PDB file of C-alpha atoms in Angstrom:
ATOM      1  CA  MET A   1     110.166 412.656 160.346  1.00 78.00           C
ATOM      2  CA  THR A   2     111.011 413.150 156.660  1.00 87.00           C
ATOM      3  CA  THR A   3     112.961 410.915 154.264  1.00 93.00           C
ATOM      4  CA  LEU A   4     115.389 413.008 152.209  1.00 95.00           C
ATOM      5  CA  THR A   5     118.227 412.559 149.772  1.00 96.00           C
ATOM      6  CA  LEU A   6     121.481 414.366 150.526  1.00 97.00           C
ATOM      7  CA  ALA A   7     120.618 416.994 147.883  1.00 97.00           C
ATOM      8  CA  LYS A   8     117.220 417.690 149.445  1.00 97.00           C
ATOM      9  CA  ALA A   9     118.705 417.722 152.953  1.00 97.00           C
ATOM     10  CA  LEU A  10     121.278 420.346 151.955  1.00 98.00           C
ATOM     11  CA  ASN A  11     118.514 422.399 150.330  1.00 98.00           C
ATOM     12  CA  ALA A  12     116.463 422.161 153.529  1.00 97.00           C
ATOM     13  CA  GLY A  13     119.495 423.151 155.606  1.00 97.00           C
ATOM     14  CA  LEU A  14     120.091 426.245 153.481  1.00 98.00           C
ATOM     15  CA  ARG A  15     116.412 427.166 153.683  1.00 98.00           C
ATOM     16  CA  ARG A  16     116.353 426.892 157.466  1.00 97.00           C
ATOM     17  CA  ALA A  17     119.539 428.947 157.826  1.00 98.00           C
ATOM     18  CA  MET A  18     118.093 431.674 155.601  1.00 98.00           C
ATOM     19  CA  GLU A  19     114.827 431.695 157.545  1.00 98.00           C
ATOM     20  CA  GLN A  20     116.640 432.066 160.865  1.00 97.00           C
ATOM     21  CA  ASP A  21     119.138 434.743 159.809  1.00 98.00           C
ATOM     22  CA  GLY A  22     118.373 437.480 157.281  1.00 97.00           C
ATOM     23  CA  LYS A  23     122.105 438.075 156.810  1.00 98.00           C
ATOM     24  CA  VAL A  24     122.644 434.689 155.135  1.00 98.00           C
ATOM     25  CA  VAL A  25     123.075 435.195 151.381  1.00 98.00           C
ATOM     26  CA  LEU A  26     123.913 432.710 148.643  1.00 98.00           C
ATOM     27  CA  LEU A  27     126.237 433.351 145.689  1.00 98.00           C
ATOM     28  CA  GLY A  28     127.131 431.122 142.764  1.00 97.00           C
ATOM     29  CA  GLU A  29     126.860 430.252 139.119  1.00 97.00           C
ATOM     30  CA  ASP A  30     123.322 429.268 138.048  1.00 97.00           C
ATOM     31  CA  ILE A  31     122.147 428.856 141.656  1.00 97.00           C
ATOM     32  CA  GLY A  32     119.119 431.130 141.257  1.00 96.00           C
ATOM     33  CA  ARG A  33     116.522 430.345 138.639  1.00 94.00           C
ATOM     34  CA  LEU A  34     118.154 427.018 137.731  1.00 96.00           C
ATOM     35  CA  GLY A  35     118.753 425.982 141.339  1.00 97.00           C
ATOM     36  CA  GLY A  36     122.343 424.952 140.662  1.00 96.00           C
ATOM     37  CA  VAL A  37     123.547 422.143 138.416  1.00 96.00           C
ATOM     38  CA  PHE A  38     122.748 419.639 141.185  1.00 97.00           C
ATOM     39  CA  ARG A  39     119.572 421.521 142.235  1.00 97.00           C
ATOM     40  CA  ILE A  40     120.843 422.115 145.769  1.00 98.00           C
ATOM     41  CA  THR A  41     119.468 425.675 145.796  1.00 98.00           C
ATOM     42  CA  GLU A  42     116.251 424.844 143.935  1.00 97.00           C
ATOM     43  CA  GLY A  43     113.372 427.141 144.861  1.00 97.00           C
ATOM     44  CA  LEU A  44     115.407 429.373 147.167  1.00 98.00           C
ATOM     45  CA  GLN A  45     115.606 432.388 144.852  1.00 97.00           C
ATOM     46  CA  LYS A  46     111.857 432.224 144.290  1.00 97.00           C
ATOM     47  CA  ASP A  47     111.194 432.226 148.029  1.00 97.00           C
ATOM     48  CA  PHE A  48     113.925 434.594 149.257  1.00 98.00           C
ATOM     49  CA  GLY A  49     114.444 436.870 146.260  1.00 97.00           C
ATOM     50  CA  GLU A  50     117.310 437.820 143.973  1.00 96.00           C
ATOM     51  CA  GLN A  51     118.987 439.964 146.643  1.00 96.00           C
ATOM     52  CA  ARG A  52     119.670 436.917 148.803  1.00 98.00           C
ATOM     53  CA  VAL A  53     120.226 434.238 146.144  1.00 98.00           C
ATOM     54  CA  LEU A  54     122.537 435.776 143.560  1.00 97.00           C
ATOM     55  CA  ASP A  55     123.348 434.350 140.149  1.00 97.00           C
ATOM     56  CA  THR A  56     126.946 435.362 139.517  1.00 97.00           C
ATOM     57  CA  PRO A  57     129.168 435.549 136.429  1.00 96.00           C
ATOM     58  CA  LEU A  58     131.460 432.600 135.680  1.00 95.00           C
ATOM     59  CA  ALA A  59     134.267 434.040 137.779  1.00 96.00           C
ATOM     60  CA  GLU A  60     135.157 432.052 140.888  1.00 97.00           C
ATOM     61  CA  SER A  61     137.775 434.511 142.107  1.00 96.00           C
ATOM     62  CA  GLY A  62     135.215 437.303 141.852  1.00 97.00           C
ATOM     63  CA  ILE A  63     132.564 435.224 143.641  1.00 97.00           C
ATOM     64  CA  VAL A  64     134.801 434.553 146.644  1.00 98.00           C
ATOM     65  CA  GLY A  65     136.148 438.109 146.619  1.00 97.00           C
ATOM     66  CA  THR A  66     132.586 439.424 146.739  1.00 97.00           C
ATOM     67  CA  ALA A  67     131.892 437.092 149.657  1.00 98.00           C
ATOM     68  CA  VAL A  68     134.841 438.576 151.534  1.00 97.00           C
ATOM     69  CA  GLY A  69     133.374 442.045 151.141  1.00 97.00           C
ATOM     70  CA  LEU A  70     129.917 440.878 152.212  1.00 97.00           C
ATOM     71  CA  ALA A  71     131.320 439.141 155.292  1.00 97.00           C
ATOM     72  CA  LEU A  72     133.201 442.280 156.298  1.00 96.00           C
ATOM     73  CA  ARG A  73     129.895 444.188 156.122  1.00 96.00           C
ATOM     74  CA  GLY A  74     128.151 441.773 158.491  1.00 96.00           C
ATOM     75  CA  TYR A  75     126.641 439.222 156.122  1.00 98.00           C
ATOM     76  CA  ARG A  76     127.083 435.442 156.173  1.00 98.00           C
ATOM     77  CA  PRO A  77     127.722 434.543 152.532  1.00 98.00           C
ATOM     78  CA  VAL A  78     127.453 430.949 151.332  1.00 98.00           C
ATOM     79  CA  VAL A  79     129.387 430.451 148.108  1.00 98.00           C
ATOM     80  CA  GLU A  80     128.713 427.580 145.728  1.00 98.00           C
ATOM     81  CA  ILE A  81     131.625 426.434 143.575  1.00 97.00           C
ATOM     82  CA  GLN A  82     129.895 424.604 140.745  1.00 96.00           C
ATOM     83  CA  PHE A  83     132.423 421.744 140.546  1.00 95.00           C
ATOM     84  CA  ASP A  84     135.530 420.863 142.560  1.00 96.00           C
ATOM     85  CA  GLY A  85     137.893 421.485 139.650  1.00 95.00           C
ATOM     86  CA  PHE A  86     136.542 425.021 139.247  1.00 96.00           C
ATOM     87  CA  VAL A  87     137.744 426.174 142.667  1.00 97.00           C
ATOM     88  CA  TYR A  88     141.318 426.878 141.587  1.00 96.00           C
ATOM     89  CA  PRO A  89     140.694 430.335 140.066  1.00 96.00           C
ATOM     90  CA  ALA A  90     139.461 431.253 143.578  1.00 97.00           C
ATOM     91  CA  TYR A  91     142.386 429.594 145.339  1.00 96.00           C
ATOM     92  CA  ASP A  92     144.279 432.864 145.779  1.00 96.00           C
ATOM     93  CA  GLN A  93     141.269 434.545 147.405  1.00 97.00           C
ATOM     94  CA  ILE A  94     140.620 431.567 149.694  1.00 98.00           C
ATOM     95  CA  VAL A  95     144.200 430.967 150.823  1.00 97.00           C
ATOM     96  CA  CYS A  96     145.571 434.513 150.834  1.00 96.00           C
ATOM     97  CA  GLN A  97     142.507 436.487 151.966  1.00 95.00           C
ATOM     98  CA  VAL A  98     139.771 434.312 153.471  1.00 97.00           C
ATOM     99  CA  ALA A  99     142.123 432.166 155.572  1.00 97.00           C
ATOM    100  CA  LYS A 100     144.283 435.015 156.835  1.00 96.00           C
ATOM    101  CA  LEU A 101     142.020 437.953 157.629  1.00 95.00           C
ATOM    102  CA  ARG A 102     141.347 437.061 161.274  1.00 95.00           C
ATOM    103  CA  THR A 103     145.091 436.833 161.964  1.00 95.00           C
ATOM    104  CA  ARG A 104     145.858 439.876 159.810  1.00 94.00           C
ATOM    105  CA  SER A 105     143.396 441.952 161.821  1.00 95.00           C
ATOM    106  CA  GLY A 106     144.784 440.775 165.142  1.00 95.00           C
ATOM    107  CA  GLY A 107     141.627 438.772 165.801  1.00 93.00           C
ATOM    108  CA  GLN A 108     139.361 441.802 165.418  1.00 93.00           C
ATOM    109  CA  ARG A 109     137.640 440.792 162.176  1.00 93.00           C
ATOM    110  CA  ALA A 110     135.926 437.511 161.403  1.00 93.00           C
ATOM    111  CA  LEU A 111     134.944 436.118 158.025  1.00 96.00           C
ATOM    112  CA  PRO A 112     131.876 433.882 158.438  1.00 98.00           C
ATOM    113  CA  ILE A 113     132.011 432.486 154.902  1.00 98.00           C
ATOM    114  CA  VAL A 114     130.985 428.986 153.816  1.00 98.00           C
ATOM    115  CA  ILE A 115     132.454 427.736 150.542  1.00 98.00           C
ATOM    116  CA  ARG A 116     130.399 424.788 149.289  1.00 98.00           C
ATOM    117  CA  ILE A 117     132.256 422.474 146.919  1.00 98.00           C
ATOM    118  CA  PRO A 118     130.773 419.344 145.293  1.00 97.00           C
ATOM    119  CA  TYR A 119     133.756 416.985 145.232  1.00 97.00           C
ATOM    120  CA  GLY A 120     134.878 413.486 144.355  1.00 96.00           C
ATOM    121  CA  GLY A 121     134.268 411.148 141.455  1.00 95.00           C
ATOM    122  CA  GLY A 122     131.942 408.354 140.516  1.00 92.00           C
ATOM    123  CA  ILE A 123     129.499 410.291 138.315  1.00 91.00           C
ATOM    124  CA  GLY A 124     131.039 409.648 134.902  1.00 92.00           C
ATOM    125  CA  ALA A 125     132.072 413.273 134.420  1.00 92.00           C
ATOM    126  CA  VAL A 126     134.661 414.892 132.165  1.00 90.00           C
ATOM    127  CA  GLU A 127     137.980 416.428 133.211  1.00 90.00           C
ATOM    128  CA  HIS A 128     137.941 418.977 136.090  1.00 91.00           C
ATOM    129  CA  HIS A 129     134.649 417.596 137.445  1.00 94.00           C
ATOM    130  CA  SER A 130     135.849 414.817 139.793  1.00 94.00           C
ATOM    131  CA  GLU A 131     138.616 416.303 141.932  1.00 95.00           C
ATOM    132  CA  SER A 132     139.300 415.847 145.658  1.00 96.00           C
ATOM    133  CA  PRO A 133     141.103 419.016 146.799  1.00 96.00           C
ATOM    134  CA  GLU A 134     140.553 418.659 150.556  1.00 97.00           C
ATOM    135  CA  ALA A 135     144.218 418.291 151.554  1.00 97.00           C
ATOM    136  CA  GLN A 136     145.124 421.577 149.894  1.00 96.00           C
ATOM    137  CA  PHE A 137     142.639 423.473 152.043  1.00 98.00           C
ATOM    138  CA  ALA A 138     143.238 421.430 155.204  1.00 97.00           C
ATOM    139  CA  HIS A 139     146.933 422.363 154.942  1.00 97.00           C
ATOM    140  CA  THR A 140     146.013 426.063 155.102  1.00 97.00           C
ATOM    141  CA  PRO A 141     145.812 427.485 158.652  1.00 97.00           C
ATOM    142  CA  GLY A 142     142.740 429.656 159.104  1.00 97.00           C
ATOM    143  CA  LEU A 143     140.359 427.393 157.181  1.00 98.00           C
ATOM    144  CA  LYS A 144     138.025 424.793 158.635  1.00 98.00           C
ATOM    145  CA  VAL A 145     137.304 421.853 156.312  1.00 98.00           C
ATOM    146  CA  VAL A 146     134.334 419.534 156.861  1.00 98.00           C
ATOM    147  CA  THR A 147     132.471 416.980 154.785  1.00 98.00           C
ATOM    148  CA  CYS A 148     129.204 415.092 155.205  1.00 97.00           C
ATOM    149  CA  SER A 149     128.529 411.479 154.250  1.00 97.00           C
ATOM    150  CA  ASN A 150     124.756 411.242 154.687  1.00 96.00           C
ATOM    151  CA  PRO A 151     121.612 413.404 154.491  1.00 97.00           C
ATOM    152  CA  VAL A 152     121.204 413.911 158.245  1.00 96.00           C
ATOM    153  CA  ASP A 153     124.759 415.206 158.647  1.00 97.00           C
ATOM    154  CA  GLY A 154     124.379 417.304 155.509  1.00 97.00           C
ATOM    155  CA  TYR A 155     121.310 419.042 156.933  1.00 97.00           C
ATOM    156  CA  TRP A 156     122.809 419.852 160.318  1.00 97.00           C
ATOM    157  CA  MET A 157     126.471 420.380 159.416  1.00 98.00           C
ATOM    158  CA  LEU A 158     125.675 422.952 156.737  1.00 98.00           C
ATOM    159  CA  GLN A 159     123.647 425.022 159.187  1.00 98.00           C
ATOM    160  CA  GLN A 160     126.394 424.762 161.797  1.00 98.00           C
ATOM    161  CA  ALA A 161     129.006 425.826 159.259  1.00 98.00           C
ATOM    162  CA  ILE A 162     126.928 428.867 158.299  1.00 98.00           C
ATOM    163  CA  ALA A 163     126.568 429.839 161.979  1.00 98.00           C
ATOM    164  CA  HIS A 164     130.324 429.473 162.561  1.00 98.00           C
ATOM    165  CA  ASP A 165     132.255 432.752 162.705  1.00 97.00           C
ATOM    166  CA  ASP A 166     135.302 431.532 160.770  1.00 97.00           C
ATOM    167  CA  PRO A 167     135.515 430.405 157.124  1.00 98.00           C
ATOM    168  CA  VAL A 168     134.478 426.832 156.434  1.00 98.00           C
ATOM    169  CA  VAL A 169     135.158 424.832 153.277  1.00 98.00           C
ATOM    170  CA  PHE A 170     132.115 422.564 153.102  1.00 98.00           C
ATOM    171  CA  LEU A 171     132.761 419.540 150.872  1.00 98.00           C
ATOM    172  CA  GLU A 172     129.758 417.711 149.465  1.00 98.00           C
ATOM    173  CA  PRO A 173     130.238 414.195 147.980  1.00 97.00           C
ATOM    174  CA  LYS A 174     128.438 414.695 144.698  1.00 96.00           C
ATOM    175  CA  ARG A 175     127.914 411.020 143.888  1.00 95.00           C
ATOM    176  CA  LEU A 176     125.819 410.741 147.055  1.00 97.00           C
ATOM    177  CA  TYR A 177     123.547 413.696 146.243  1.00 97.00           C
ATOM    178  CA  HIS A 178     120.735 411.547 144.912  1.00 94.00           C
ATOM    179  CA  SER A 179     121.843 408.007 145.796  1.00 89.00           C
ATOM    180  CA  THR A 180     121.427 408.010 149.575  1.00 84.00           C
ATOM    181  CA  ARG A 181     118.284 408.603 151.625  1.00 90.00           C
ATOM    182  CA  ALA A 182     117.762 408.923 155.363  1.00 92.00           C
ATOM    183  CA  GLU A 183     115.067 409.875 157.816  1.00 92.00           C
ATOM    184  CA  LEU A 184     115.513 413.388 159.161  1.00 90.00           C
ATOM    185  CA  ASP A 185     113.939 414.747 162.334  1.00 89.00           C
ATOM    186  CA  PRO A 186     114.495 418.536 162.418  1.00 87.00           C
ATOM    187  CA  ALA A 187     113.491 418.595 166.088  1.00 86.00           C
ATOM    188  CA  LEU A 188     116.511 416.574 167.192  1.00 87.00           C
ATOM    189  CA  GLU A 189     119.560 418.296 168.639  1.00 86.00           C
ATOM    190  CA  PRO A 190     122.619 417.814 166.380  1.00 91.00           C
ATOM    191  CA  GLY A 191     126.040 416.811 167.632  1.00 92.00           C
ATOM    192  CA  PRO A 192     129.033 419.177 167.393  1.00 96.00           C
ATOM    193  CA  LEU A 193     130.305 420.191 163.961  1.00 97.00           C
ATOM    194  CA  PHE A 194     134.002 419.462 164.413  1.00 97.00           C
ATOM    195  CA  ALA A 195     133.683 415.904 165.685  1.00 98.00           C
ATOM    196  CA  SER A 196     134.297 412.457 164.223  1.00 98.00           C
ATOM    197  CA  ARG A 197     131.909 409.605 164.922  1.00 97.00           C
ATOM    198  CA  VAL A 198     131.840 405.817 165.043  1.00 98.00           C
ATOM    199  CA  VAL A 199     129.115 404.812 162.582  1.00 97.00           C
ATOM    200  CA  ARG A 200     129.538 401.037 162.896  1.00 98.00           C
ATOM    201  CA  SER A 201     131.013 399.095 165.802  1.00 97.00           C
ATOM    202  CA  GLY A 202     133.505 396.273 165.315  1.00 97.00           C
ATOM    203  CA  THR A 203     136.379 394.433 166.934  1.00 97.00           C
ATOM    204  CA  ASP A 204     138.856 393.199 164.299  1.00 97.00           C
ATOM    205  CA  ALA A 205     139.978 396.381 162.494  1.00 98.00           C
ATOM    206  CA  THR A 206     139.071 400.055 162.182  1.00 98.00           C
ATOM    207  CA  LEU A 207     138.147 401.640 158.848  1.00 98.00           C
ATOM    208  CA  ILE A 208     138.565 405.419 158.847  1.00 98.00           C
ATOM    209  CA  ALA A 209     136.893 407.412 156.089  1.00 98.00           C
ATOM    210  CA  TYR A 210     135.049 410.613 155.262  1.00 98.00           C
ATOM    211  CA  GLY A 211     132.638 411.859 152.630  1.00 97.00           C
ATOM    212  CA  PRO A 212     131.934 409.414 149.785  1.00 97.00           C
ATOM    213  CA  THR A 213     134.129 406.576 151.080  1.00 98.00           C
ATOM    214  CA  VAL A 214     132.153 406.189 154.305  1.00 98.00           C
ATOM    215  CA  GLN A 215     129.505 404.347 152.291  1.00 97.00           C
ATOM    216  CA  THR A 216     132.248 402.247 150.683  1.00 97.00           C
ATOM    217  CA  CYS A 217     133.567 401.270 154.113  1.00 98.00           C
ATOM    218  CA  LEU A 218     130.105 400.463 155.452  1.00 98.00           C
ATOM    219  CA  ALA A 219     129.535 398.194 152.452  1.00 98.00           C
ATOM    220  CA  ALA A 220     132.921 396.569 153.081  1.00 98.00           C
ATOM    221  CA  ALA A 221     131.997 395.993 156.728  1.00 98.00           C
ATOM    222  CA  ASP A 222     128.728 394.367 155.658  1.00 98.00           C
ATOM    223  CA  GLN A 223     130.567 392.018 153.308  1.00 97.00           C
ATOM    224  CA  ALA A 224     133.233 391.232 155.916  1.00 97.00           C
ATOM    225  CA  ALA A 225     130.536 390.353 158.447  1.00 97.00           C
ATOM    226  CA  GLU A 226     129.275 387.639 156.107  1.00 96.00           C
ATOM    227  CA  GLU A 227     132.731 386.093 156.363  1.00 93.00           C
ATOM    228  CA  GLY A 228     132.832 386.338 160.153  1.00 95.00           C
ATOM    229  CA  ARG A 229     135.014 389.441 160.432  1.00 97.00           C
ATOM    230  CA  SER A 230     133.948 392.469 162.510  1.00 98.00           C
ATOM    231  CA  LEU A 231     135.004 395.901 161.194  1.00 98.00           C
ATOM    232  CA  GLU A 232     134.501 399.224 162.951  1.00 98.00           C
ATOM    233  CA  VAL A 233     133.883 402.307 160.767  1.00 98.00           C
ATOM    234  CA  VAL A 234     134.747 405.840 161.839  1.00 98.00           C
ATOM    235  CA  ASP A 235     133.410 408.815 159.865  1.00 98.00           C
ATOM    236  CA  LEU A 236     135.883 411.669 160.330  1.00 98.00           C
ATOM    237  CA  ARG A 237     133.341 414.334 159.262  1.00 98.00           C
ATOM    238  CA  THR A 238     135.864 417.099 160.019  1.00 98.00           C
ATOM    239  CA  ILE A 239     139.195 417.158 158.189  1.00 98.00           C
ATOM    240  CA  SER A 240     140.527 420.374 159.687  1.00 97.00           C
ATOM    241  CA  PRO A 241     140.537 420.337 162.621  1.00 97.00           C
ATOM    242  CA  LEU A 242     140.867 416.570 162.888  1.00 97.00           C
ATOM    243  CA  ASP A 243     139.023 414.988 165.787  1.00 98.00           C
ATOM    244  CA  LEU A 244     141.189 411.960 166.511  1.00 97.00           C
ATOM    245  CA  GLY A 245     139.698 411.008 169.882  1.00 97.00           C
ATOM    246  CA  PRO A 246     137.199 408.433 168.549  1.00 97.00           C
ATOM    247  CA  VAL A 247     139.791 407.224 166.033  1.00 98.00           C
ATOM    248  CA  ALA A 248     142.452 406.558 168.657  1.00 98.00           C
ATOM    249  CA  GLU A 249     139.972 404.931 171.037  1.00 98.00           C
ATOM    250  CA  SER A 250     138.821 402.601 168.258  1.00 98.00           C
ATOM    251  CA  VAL A 251     142.317 401.668 167.081  1.00 98.00           C
ATOM    252  CA  ARG A 252     143.450 400.915 170.636  1.00 98.00           C
ATOM    253  CA  ARG A 253     140.637 398.337 170.806  1.00 97.00           C
ATOM    254  CA  THR A 254     140.994 396.775 167.342  1.00 98.00           C
ATOM    255  CA  GLY A 255     144.781 397.077 166.919  1.00 98.00           C
ATOM    256  CA  ARG A 256     144.484 397.664 163.171  1.00 98.00           C
ATOM    257  CA  ALA A 257     143.613 400.682 161.040  1.00 98.00           C
ATOM    258  CA  VAL A 258     142.861 401.258 157.358  1.00 98.00           C
ATOM    259  CA  VAL A 259     142.330 404.831 156.123  1.00 98.00           C
ATOM    260  CA  VAL A 260     140.197 405.256 153.002  1.00 98.00           C
ATOM    261  CA  HIS A 261     139.697 408.328 150.801  1.00 98.00           C
ATOM    262  CA  GLU A 262     139.317 409.182 147.107  1.00 97.00           C
ATOM    263  CA  ALA A 263     142.084 411.789 146.960  1.00 97.00           C
ATOM    264  CA  HIS A 264     145.597 410.855 145.826  1.00 96.00           C
ATOM    265  CA  VAL A 265     147.405 408.670 148.332  1.00 97.00           C
ATOM    266  CA  SER A 266     150.629 410.697 148.613  1.00 97.00           C
ATOM    267  CA  PHE A 267     150.551 413.691 150.996  1.00 96.00           C
ATOM    268  CA  GLY A 268     146.825 413.222 151.546  1.00 96.00           C
ATOM    269  CA  VAL A 269     144.601 413.342 154.622  1.00 98.00           C
ATOM    270  CA  GLY A 270     145.235 409.625 155.071  1.00 97.00           C
ATOM    271  CA  ALA A 271     148.940 410.272 155.606  1.00 97.00           C
ATOM    272  CA  GLU A 272     148.192 412.725 158.421  1.00 97.00           C
ATOM    273  CA  VAL A 273     145.724 410.324 160.041  1.00 98.00           C
ATOM    274  CA  ALA A 274     148.158 407.415 159.740  1.00 98.00           C
ATOM    275  CA  ALA A 275     150.970 409.444 161.314  1.00 98.00           C
ATOM    276  CA  ALA A 276     148.730 410.560 164.177  1.00 98.00           C
ATOM    277  CA  ILE A 277     147.572 406.977 164.840  1.00 98.00           C
ATOM    278  CA  THR A 278     151.178 405.798 164.902  1.00 97.00           C
ATOM    279  CA  GLU A 279     152.107 408.553 167.366  1.00 97.00           C
ATOM    280  CA  GLN A 280     149.120 408.017 169.666  1.00 97.00           C
ATOM    281  CA  CYS A 281     148.484 404.263 169.398  1.00 97.00           C
ATOM    282  CA  PHE A 282     151.910 402.777 168.680  1.00 97.00           C
ATOM    283  CA  PHE A 283     151.876 400.185 171.464  1.00 97.00           C
ATOM    284  CA  SER A 284     148.331 399.083 170.555  1.00 97.00           C
ATOM    285  CA  LEU A 285     148.999 398.442 166.866  1.00 98.00           C
ATOM    286  CA  GLU A 286     149.149 394.851 165.625  1.00 97.00           C
ATOM    287  CA  ALA A 287     149.945 395.922 162.036  1.00 98.00           C
ATOM    288  CA  PRO A 288     151.058 399.017 160.108  1.00 97.00           C
ATOM    289  CA  VAL A 289     148.374 401.601 159.345  1.00 98.00           C
ATOM    290  CA  LEU A 290     147.333 401.056 155.719  1.00 98.00           C
ATOM    291  CA  ARG A 291     145.802 403.449 153.190  1.00 98.00           C
ATOM    292  CA  VAL A 292     143.321 402.765 150.391  1.00 98.00           C
ATOM    293  CA  CYS A 293     143.099 405.875 148.229  1.00 98.00           C
ATOM    294  CA  GLY A 294     143.137 407.241 144.718  1.00 97.00           C
ATOM    295  CA  TYR A 295     146.319 406.696 142.779  1.00 97.00           C
ATOM    296  CA  ASP A 296     148.992 409.347 142.184  1.00 96.00           C
ATOM    297  CA  THR A 297     147.736 410.228 138.704  1.00 96.00           C
ATOM    298  CA  PRO A 298     145.329 412.838 137.375  1.00 95.00           C
ATOM    299  CA  TYR A 299     141.735 411.664 137.716  1.00 95.00           C
ATOM    300  CA  PRO A 300     141.122 409.230 134.839  1.00 94.00           C
ATOM    301  CA  LEU A 301     138.592 409.173 132.038  1.00 91.00           C
ATOM    302  CA  SER A 302     135.119 408.276 133.229  1.00 90.00           C
ATOM    303  CA  ARG A 303     135.056 404.876 131.553  1.00 91.00           C
ATOM    304  CA  VAL A 304     137.878 403.642 133.807  1.00 93.00           C
ATOM    305  CA  GLU A 305     137.233 405.670 136.968  1.00 94.00           C
ATOM    306  CA  HIS A 306     135.957 402.564 138.771  1.00 93.00           C
ATOM    307  CA  GLU A 307     139.513 401.183 138.485  1.00 94.00           C
ATOM    308  CA  TRP A 308     140.901 404.303 140.174  1.00 96.00           C
ATOM    309  CA  LEU A 309     138.431 404.849 143.011  1.00 96.00           C
ATOM    310  CA  PRO A 310     138.645 402.924 146.297  1.00 97.00           C
ATOM    311  CA  THR A 311     136.299 399.944 146.127  1.00 97.00           C
ATOM    312  CA  VAL A 312     134.953 397.393 148.582  1.00 98.00           C
ATOM    313  CA  ASP A 313     137.397 394.819 147.217  1.00 97.00           C
ATOM    314  CA  ARG A 314     140.394 397.131 147.680  1.00 98.00           C
ATOM    315  CA  VAL A 315     139.307 397.923 151.240  1.00 98.00           C
ATOM    316  CA  LEU A 316     138.848 394.261 152.130  1.00 98.00           C
ATOM    317  CA  ASP A 317     142.213 393.401 150.592  1.00 98.00           C
ATOM    318  CA  ALA A 318     143.839 395.961 152.902  1.00 98.00           C
ATOM    319  CA  VAL A 319     141.983 394.491 155.875  1.00 98.00           C
ATOM    320  CA  ASP A 320     143.272 391.031 154.940  1.00 97.00           C
ATOM    321  CA  ARG A 321     146.825 392.362 154.860  1.00 97.00           C
ATOM    322  CA  ALA A 322     146.406 394.078 158.231  1.00 97.00           C
ATOM    323  CA  VAL A 323     144.884 391.020 159.900  1.00 96.00           C
ATOM    324  CA  GLY A 324     147.482 388.717 158.369  1.00 95.00           C
ATOM    325  CA  PHE A 325     150.467 390.845 159.313  1.00 94.00           C
TER     326      PHE A 325
END
C-alpha cells in the first residue's frame, strides 16, 4: 500500500505500462530530462532511455502525426500535450487521421494511441492554459475520451488506456495533480475503463461530475450532510462512450439530478447527460435536470477564475432549486 498524489500515480502507471510492454513509447515537449512541466514523466527517460521517452520540438501537429506513424508500425505511443490550450494545432491530426483510420481501413488497422492532456482551471494560469476541450473530442466518432478524478483511477485508467487498441484522449485534471492523495494497492484488480461509478451514496439528489468537479461535488455533499440533506455523487470517468447505467439507476432513486463540469455550459457534456436522463428517467424526475458549469465566455483572467468555476456554493444552490421545485 502506497500513498500517492495524482501526479505520482500517473508516473507510476506510465512506468508499469512501459515495463510490461516494450512497444510503449512516450512523446512530448520537455517530457524527457525535465520530466514534463508537471513532472508526470519524471525519471522515465533516465530509466528507459531516449528512444522510448522522446523530447519533441514544439509542434503538436508533428507530435501526433509521428504517433500515428509509430502506431501503424506496431508501437503504442503515449503523447503528452503540455497544456489543454496547446492541443488545437494537433486538432486536424486527431480528428481527421487518428479518429478515422480504423474506419478508413475497413477495420483492418488500429491506432493504439493515448493523447494525454492536462485540462481545466484553478491553477492561476495565463491564457490558453486552463481550457476544457472534452466536448470537442467526445463529439468525434472514433475517439474514446476518459478522465480521472483521483490517484487510484489515474494509475489504473492510464494503463488501461495504453492497452486499449483504439485511440484514447486521456484528460488529466491539472489542479488535482498535487492536491489529492490516496492509498494505492497495485495488487488490486481494477474495474473496467469505460464505466461510471457511484463514489458517494445519497437519497435526496444525484450530483453527476467528472474530473476536477468530482472533488467539488464530494465537498458539496459533505456540506449538505451537515444540514441534513443526503446527496449521491456519480463520477462519470468516461465521457465517450458515456456509461449511463449507474447514472440512471441513481436518478430513478433520488428523482433529482445536477450535472457539474468546468467546461462551458452550452453544448457541453452536461447537455448530453441531461438529455439522456430526461429520455431514460422522465417518469422518475421530481424536478428538471440542472447544470452547474463554466459560463459561455472565454476562460477568465486568473484573478477572477474562482468566480467562473463551479463552486460548492453554486452546486448547493442548484440542489436547493431542484429540491424546492
